[in-house]
Coordinates of C-alpha atoms in Angstrom, one line a residue:
X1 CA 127.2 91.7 22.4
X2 CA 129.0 94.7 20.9
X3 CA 129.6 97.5 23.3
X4 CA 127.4 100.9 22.7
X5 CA 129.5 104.0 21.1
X6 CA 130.6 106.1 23.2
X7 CA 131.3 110.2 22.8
X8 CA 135.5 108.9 23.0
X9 CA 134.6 106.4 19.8
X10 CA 133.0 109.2 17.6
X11 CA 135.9 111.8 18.5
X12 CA 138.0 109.2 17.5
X13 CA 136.7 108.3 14.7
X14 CA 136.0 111.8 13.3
X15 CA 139.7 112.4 14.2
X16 CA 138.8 115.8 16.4
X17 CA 138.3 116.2 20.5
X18 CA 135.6 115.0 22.9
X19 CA 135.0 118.8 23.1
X20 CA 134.3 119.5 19.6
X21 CA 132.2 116.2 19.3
X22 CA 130.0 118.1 22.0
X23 CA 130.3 121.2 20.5
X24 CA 129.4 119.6 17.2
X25 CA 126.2 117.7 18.4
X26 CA 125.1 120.3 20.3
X27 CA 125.1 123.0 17.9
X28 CA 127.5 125.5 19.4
X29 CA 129.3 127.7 18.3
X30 CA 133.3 127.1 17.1
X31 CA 133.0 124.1 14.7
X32 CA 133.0 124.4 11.3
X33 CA 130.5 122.9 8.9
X34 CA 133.3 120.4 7.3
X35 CA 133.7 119.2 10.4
X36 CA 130.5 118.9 12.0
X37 CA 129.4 116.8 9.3
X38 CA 132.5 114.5 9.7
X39 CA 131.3 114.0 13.5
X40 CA 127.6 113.3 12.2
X41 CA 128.8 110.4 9.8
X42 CA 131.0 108.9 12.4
X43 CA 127.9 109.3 15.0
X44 CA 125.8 107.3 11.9
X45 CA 128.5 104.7 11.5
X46 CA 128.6 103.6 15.1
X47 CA 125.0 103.9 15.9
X48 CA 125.5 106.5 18.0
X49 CA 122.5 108.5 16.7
X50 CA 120.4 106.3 19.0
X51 CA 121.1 109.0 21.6
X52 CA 118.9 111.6 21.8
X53 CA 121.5 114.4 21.9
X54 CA 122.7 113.2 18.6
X55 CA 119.1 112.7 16.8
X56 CA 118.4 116.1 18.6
X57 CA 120.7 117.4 16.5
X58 CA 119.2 116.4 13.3
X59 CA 115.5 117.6 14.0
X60 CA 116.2 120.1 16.7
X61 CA 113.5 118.3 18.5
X62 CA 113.3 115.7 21.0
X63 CA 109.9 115.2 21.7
X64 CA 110.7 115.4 25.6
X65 CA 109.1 117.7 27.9
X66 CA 111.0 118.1 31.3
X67 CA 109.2 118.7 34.9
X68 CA 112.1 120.0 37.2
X69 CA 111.3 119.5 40.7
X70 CA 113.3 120.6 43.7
X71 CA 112.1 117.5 45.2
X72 CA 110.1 114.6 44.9
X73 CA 107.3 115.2 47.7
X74 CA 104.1 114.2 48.0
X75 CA 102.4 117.8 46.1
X76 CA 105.0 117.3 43.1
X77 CA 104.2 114.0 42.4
X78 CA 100.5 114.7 42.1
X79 CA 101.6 117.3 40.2
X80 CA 103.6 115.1 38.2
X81 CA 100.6 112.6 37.9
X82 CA 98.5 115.4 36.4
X83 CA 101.3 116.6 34.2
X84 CA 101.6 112.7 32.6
X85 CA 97.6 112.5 32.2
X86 CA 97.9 115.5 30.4
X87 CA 100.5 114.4 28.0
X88 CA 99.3 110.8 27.6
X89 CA 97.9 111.6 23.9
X90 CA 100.3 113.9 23.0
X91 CA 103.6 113.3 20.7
X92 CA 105.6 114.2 23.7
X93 CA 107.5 112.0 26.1
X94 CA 107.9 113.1 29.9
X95 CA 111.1 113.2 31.9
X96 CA 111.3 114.0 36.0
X97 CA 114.2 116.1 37.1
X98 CA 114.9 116.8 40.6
X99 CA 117.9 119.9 40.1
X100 CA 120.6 120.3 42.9
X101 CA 119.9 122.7 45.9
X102 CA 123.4 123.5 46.7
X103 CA 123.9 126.4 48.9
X104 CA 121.0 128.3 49.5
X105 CA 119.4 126.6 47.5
X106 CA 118.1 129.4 45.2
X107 CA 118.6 129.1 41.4
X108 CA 118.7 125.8 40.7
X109 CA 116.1 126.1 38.2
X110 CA 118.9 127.9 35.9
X111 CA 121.6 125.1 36.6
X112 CA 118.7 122.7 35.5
X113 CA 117.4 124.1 32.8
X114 CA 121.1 125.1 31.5
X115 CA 121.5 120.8 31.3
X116 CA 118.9 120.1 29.8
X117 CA 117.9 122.9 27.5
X118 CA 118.3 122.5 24.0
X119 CA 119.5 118.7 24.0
X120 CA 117.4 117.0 26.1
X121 CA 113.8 118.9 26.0
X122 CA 111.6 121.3 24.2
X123 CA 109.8 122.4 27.2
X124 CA 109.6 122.4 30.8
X125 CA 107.0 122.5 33.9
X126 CA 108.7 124.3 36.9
X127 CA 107.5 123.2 40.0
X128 CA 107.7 125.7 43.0
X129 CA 110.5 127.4 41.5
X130 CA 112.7 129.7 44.0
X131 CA 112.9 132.6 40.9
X132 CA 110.4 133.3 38.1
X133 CA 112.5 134.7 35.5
X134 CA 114.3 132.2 33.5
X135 CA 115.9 132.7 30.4
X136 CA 116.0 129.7 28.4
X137 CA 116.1 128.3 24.9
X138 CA 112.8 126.3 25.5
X139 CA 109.1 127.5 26.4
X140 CA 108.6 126.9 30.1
X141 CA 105.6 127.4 32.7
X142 CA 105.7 127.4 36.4
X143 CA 103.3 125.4 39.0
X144 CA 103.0 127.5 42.3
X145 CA 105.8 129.8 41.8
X146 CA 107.8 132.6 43.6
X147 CA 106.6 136.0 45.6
X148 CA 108.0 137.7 42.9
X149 CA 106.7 139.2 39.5
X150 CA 106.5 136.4 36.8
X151 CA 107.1 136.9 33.2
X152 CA 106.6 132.9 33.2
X153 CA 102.8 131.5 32.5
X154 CA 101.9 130.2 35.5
X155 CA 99.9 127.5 37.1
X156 CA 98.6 128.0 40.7
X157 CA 95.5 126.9 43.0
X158 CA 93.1 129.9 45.1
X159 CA 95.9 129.3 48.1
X160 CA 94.0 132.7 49.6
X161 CA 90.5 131.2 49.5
X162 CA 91.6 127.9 50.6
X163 CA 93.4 128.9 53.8
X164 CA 90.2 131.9 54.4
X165 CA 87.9 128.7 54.4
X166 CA 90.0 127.0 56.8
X167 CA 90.3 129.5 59.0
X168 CA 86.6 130.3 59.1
X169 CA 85.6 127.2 59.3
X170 CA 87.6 126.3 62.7
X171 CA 86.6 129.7 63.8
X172 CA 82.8 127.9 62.6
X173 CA 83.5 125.2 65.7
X174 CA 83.9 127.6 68.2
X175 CA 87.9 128.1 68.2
X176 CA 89.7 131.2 68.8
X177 CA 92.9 130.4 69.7
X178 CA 93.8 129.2 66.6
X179 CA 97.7 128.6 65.9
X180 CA 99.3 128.9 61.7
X181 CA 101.9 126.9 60.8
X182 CA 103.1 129.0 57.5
X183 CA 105.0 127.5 54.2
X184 CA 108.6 128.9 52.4
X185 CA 108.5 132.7 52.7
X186 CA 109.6 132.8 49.0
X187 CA 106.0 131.2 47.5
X188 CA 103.7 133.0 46.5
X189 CA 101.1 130.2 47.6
X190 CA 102.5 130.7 51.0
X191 CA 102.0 134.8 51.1
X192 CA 98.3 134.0 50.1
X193 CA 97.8 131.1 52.9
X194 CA 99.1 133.4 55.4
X195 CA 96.7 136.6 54.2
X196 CA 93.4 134.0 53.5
X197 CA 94.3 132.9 57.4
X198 CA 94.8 136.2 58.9
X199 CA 91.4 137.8 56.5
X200 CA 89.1 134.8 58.4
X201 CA 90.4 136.0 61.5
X202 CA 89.8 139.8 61.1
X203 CA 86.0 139.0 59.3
X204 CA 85.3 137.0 62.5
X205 CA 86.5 140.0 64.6
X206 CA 89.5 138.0 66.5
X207 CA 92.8 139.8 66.6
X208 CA 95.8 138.2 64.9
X209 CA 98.4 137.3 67.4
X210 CA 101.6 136.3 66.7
X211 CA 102.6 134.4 68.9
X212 CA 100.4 131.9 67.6
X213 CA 102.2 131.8 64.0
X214 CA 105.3 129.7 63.2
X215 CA 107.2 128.8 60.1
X216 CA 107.2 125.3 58.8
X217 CA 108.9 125.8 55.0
X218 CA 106.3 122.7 54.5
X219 CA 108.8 120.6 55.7
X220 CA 107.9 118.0 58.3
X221 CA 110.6 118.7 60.6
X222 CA 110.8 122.4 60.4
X223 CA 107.0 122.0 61.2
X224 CA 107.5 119.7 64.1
X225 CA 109.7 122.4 65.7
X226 CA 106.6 125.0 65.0
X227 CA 104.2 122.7 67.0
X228 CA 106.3 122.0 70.0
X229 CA 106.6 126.0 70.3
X230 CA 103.3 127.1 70.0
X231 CA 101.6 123.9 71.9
X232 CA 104.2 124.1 74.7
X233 CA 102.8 127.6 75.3
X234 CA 101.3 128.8 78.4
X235 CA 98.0 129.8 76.4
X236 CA 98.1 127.1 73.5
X237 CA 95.8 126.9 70.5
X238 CA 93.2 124.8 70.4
X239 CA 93.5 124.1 66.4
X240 CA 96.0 124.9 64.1
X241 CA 95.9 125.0 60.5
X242 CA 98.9 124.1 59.0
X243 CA 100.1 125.4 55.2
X244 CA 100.6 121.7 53.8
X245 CA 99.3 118.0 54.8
X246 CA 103.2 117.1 55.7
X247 CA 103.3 119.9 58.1
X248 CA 99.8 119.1 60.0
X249 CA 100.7 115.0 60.2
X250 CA 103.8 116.4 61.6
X251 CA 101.6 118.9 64.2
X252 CA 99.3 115.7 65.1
X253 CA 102.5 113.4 65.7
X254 CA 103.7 116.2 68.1
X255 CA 100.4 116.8 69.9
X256 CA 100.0 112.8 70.4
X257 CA 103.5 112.4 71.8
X258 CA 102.5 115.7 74.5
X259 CA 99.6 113.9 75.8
X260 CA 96.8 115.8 73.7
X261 CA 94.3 114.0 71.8
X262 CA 93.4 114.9 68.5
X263 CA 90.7 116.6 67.6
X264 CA 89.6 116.9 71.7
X265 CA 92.4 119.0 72.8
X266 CA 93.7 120.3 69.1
X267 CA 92.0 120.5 65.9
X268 CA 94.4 120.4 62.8
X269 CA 93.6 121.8 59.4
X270 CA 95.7 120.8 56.3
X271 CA 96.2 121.9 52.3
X272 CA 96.7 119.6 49.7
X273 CA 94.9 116.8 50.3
X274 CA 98.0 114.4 49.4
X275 CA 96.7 110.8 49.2
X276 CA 97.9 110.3 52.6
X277 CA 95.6 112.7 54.2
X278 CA 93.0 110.1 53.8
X279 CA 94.4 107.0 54.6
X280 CA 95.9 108.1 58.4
X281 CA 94.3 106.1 60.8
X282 CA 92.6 109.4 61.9
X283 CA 91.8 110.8 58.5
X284 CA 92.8 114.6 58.1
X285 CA 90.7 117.6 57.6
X286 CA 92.2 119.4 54.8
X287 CA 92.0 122.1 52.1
X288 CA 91.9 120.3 48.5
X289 CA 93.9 121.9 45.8
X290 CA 93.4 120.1 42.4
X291 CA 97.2 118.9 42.2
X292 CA 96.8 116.8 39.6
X293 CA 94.2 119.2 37.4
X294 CA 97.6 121.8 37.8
X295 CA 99.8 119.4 36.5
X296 CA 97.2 118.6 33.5
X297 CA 96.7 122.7 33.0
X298 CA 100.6 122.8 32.9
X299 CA 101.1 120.7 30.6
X300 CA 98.5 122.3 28.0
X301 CA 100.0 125.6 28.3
X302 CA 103.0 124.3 27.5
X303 CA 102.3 122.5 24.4
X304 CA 100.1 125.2 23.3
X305 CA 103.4 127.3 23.5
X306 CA 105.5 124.6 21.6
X307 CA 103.0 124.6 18.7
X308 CA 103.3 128.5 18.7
X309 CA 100.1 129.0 19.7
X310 CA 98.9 132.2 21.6
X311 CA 97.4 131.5 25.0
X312 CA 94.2 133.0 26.0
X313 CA 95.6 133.4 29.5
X314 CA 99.1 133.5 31.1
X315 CA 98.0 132.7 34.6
X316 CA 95.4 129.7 35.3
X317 CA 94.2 129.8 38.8
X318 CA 91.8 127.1 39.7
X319 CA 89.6 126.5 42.9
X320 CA 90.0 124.5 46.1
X321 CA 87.9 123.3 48.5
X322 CA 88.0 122.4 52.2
X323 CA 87.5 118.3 53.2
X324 CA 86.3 117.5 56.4
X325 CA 87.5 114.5 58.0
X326 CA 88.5 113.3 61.6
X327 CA 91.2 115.8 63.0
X328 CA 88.3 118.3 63.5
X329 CA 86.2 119.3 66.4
X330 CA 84.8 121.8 68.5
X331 CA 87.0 122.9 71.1
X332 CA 86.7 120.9 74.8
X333 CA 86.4 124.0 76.6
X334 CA 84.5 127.3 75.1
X335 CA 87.3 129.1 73.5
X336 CA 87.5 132.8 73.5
X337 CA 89.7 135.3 72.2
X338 CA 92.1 137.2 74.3

């Protein structure tokens, strides 16, 4: 079996540098036309225009939409799922990218989209970016994005109405104590769980205290630091809704491995409804954003822009609703506000 060209065969055989065969298949700038085209017959000669960076080059097309994730968790890969329904009669192809956090983690979406842009795809679905104003060579949309003002269309679920129904629905059972285990400070979706959870309290006439909010980044061990503050209390909660599904199993292995039961001594609310949620041997109550239907929306909005079509709206915002399972119940004493 004959070995597969390589980028060192085709500089050789064009008689130039690795460098200018990149610059050359690429379409940058510095290479002259005499020469580019001697790079493009050695890349036909050795069958190296089976790569998609070299029949990019050709069409200035690669049929590849990218979804750049910051990781794979459990809400990106329903988003992911969606975004994949959504394309599966389209022309396009679908490829997962999970970009380097270095640092602080902000910006990766640039160093991402700065590999990929231009040779490897024609479009791309952010995923909870950490910035919302990318400049790229590619059309790109962004699922749940950043505090900030976006010039980005954007994909998002009613994170303000889901965590208000939350809220008021705990506050329905009888609690009042009722503790908030908040997401990254840098969402938007987080802001809006945070306001929907502090507008149930103040329509139900209970003051916000914060001692009873902690901040779980919706990571499960940032989150199991949250719970062991605020049910190690003096005056715990007696529920706590939790900003995602990874930060409330997290909340229920704490309370378990404190001696409480769950939902008799602590109720716990989630958001998401990851397929998990349901399958826990006590089934969690949880706020159901329409992951997948995101991904789906993402993905037309995108296309729509490849084609160089116009869209109707730049912002999609669609509804979620609250699930009632087992980690529910009214509180074991009457509860009242302080």
């Amino acid at each position: 079996m004959m070995a597969r060209a390589t980028i060192h065969d085709v500089a050789a055989a064009a008689g130039v540098s690795v460098a200018t065969v990149s610059k050359a298949v690429n379409g940058r700038y510095g290479v002259s036309a005499g020469t580019t085209d001697r790079v493009l017959a050695a890349v036909a000669a050795l069958g190296y225009e089976s790569s998609l960076v070299a029949s990019s080059m050709r069409s200035r097309r690669t049929g590849v939409i990218g979804v750049l994730v910051a990781d794979f968790e459990p809400f990106s890969a329903e988003v992911l799922k969606g975004v994949a329904v959504g394309l599966r009669d389209s022309r396009y192809d679908l490829l997962a990218y999970s970009g380097s956090r270095r640092g602080d983690g902000e910006g990766w979406e640039r160093r991402s989209l700065s590999r990929l842009s231009g040779t490897l795809i024609d479009g791309a679905i952010i995923v909870t970016p950490t910035i919302v104003n990318v400049a790229a060579d590619v059309p790109i949309v962004a699922v749940d994005p950043h505090t900030g003002r976006a010039d980005l269309p954007t994909v998002e679920a009613d994170s303000r109405g889901g965590a208000f129904e939350a809220t008021a629905y705990l506050i329905g059972l009888g609690h009042r104590r009722i503790g908030f285990v908040s997401g990254r400070p840098d969402l938007k979706s987080s802001r809006l769980r945070d306001a929907g959870y502090r507008e149930a309290l103040a329509a139900a006439s209970i003051a916000f205290d914060p001692d009873l909010v902690r901040v779980g980044f919706y990571e499960a061990d940032t989150a199991r630091r949250a719970a062991q503050e605020l049910l190690m209390q003096r005056d715990p909660p007696t529920a706590v809704f939790a900003s995602n599904d990874l930060s409330a199993i997290a909340i229920i292995e704490v309370a378990r491995s404190l001696g409480l039961d769950v939902p008799r001594d602590l109720s716990v609310v989630g958001f998401d409804d990851v397929p998990e949620a349901s399958r826990l041997a006590l089934p969690l109550t949880t706020v159901r954003q329409p992951m997948q239907s995101i991904g789906q929306a993402a993905a037309r909005m995108l296309t729509s822009l490849m084609d160089g079509e116009t869209l109707s709206s730049t912002h999609v915002l669609l509804p979620t609703r609250l699930v009632s399972r087992a980690t529910t119940a009214p509180p074991r004493v009457a509860d009242t506000p302080r």
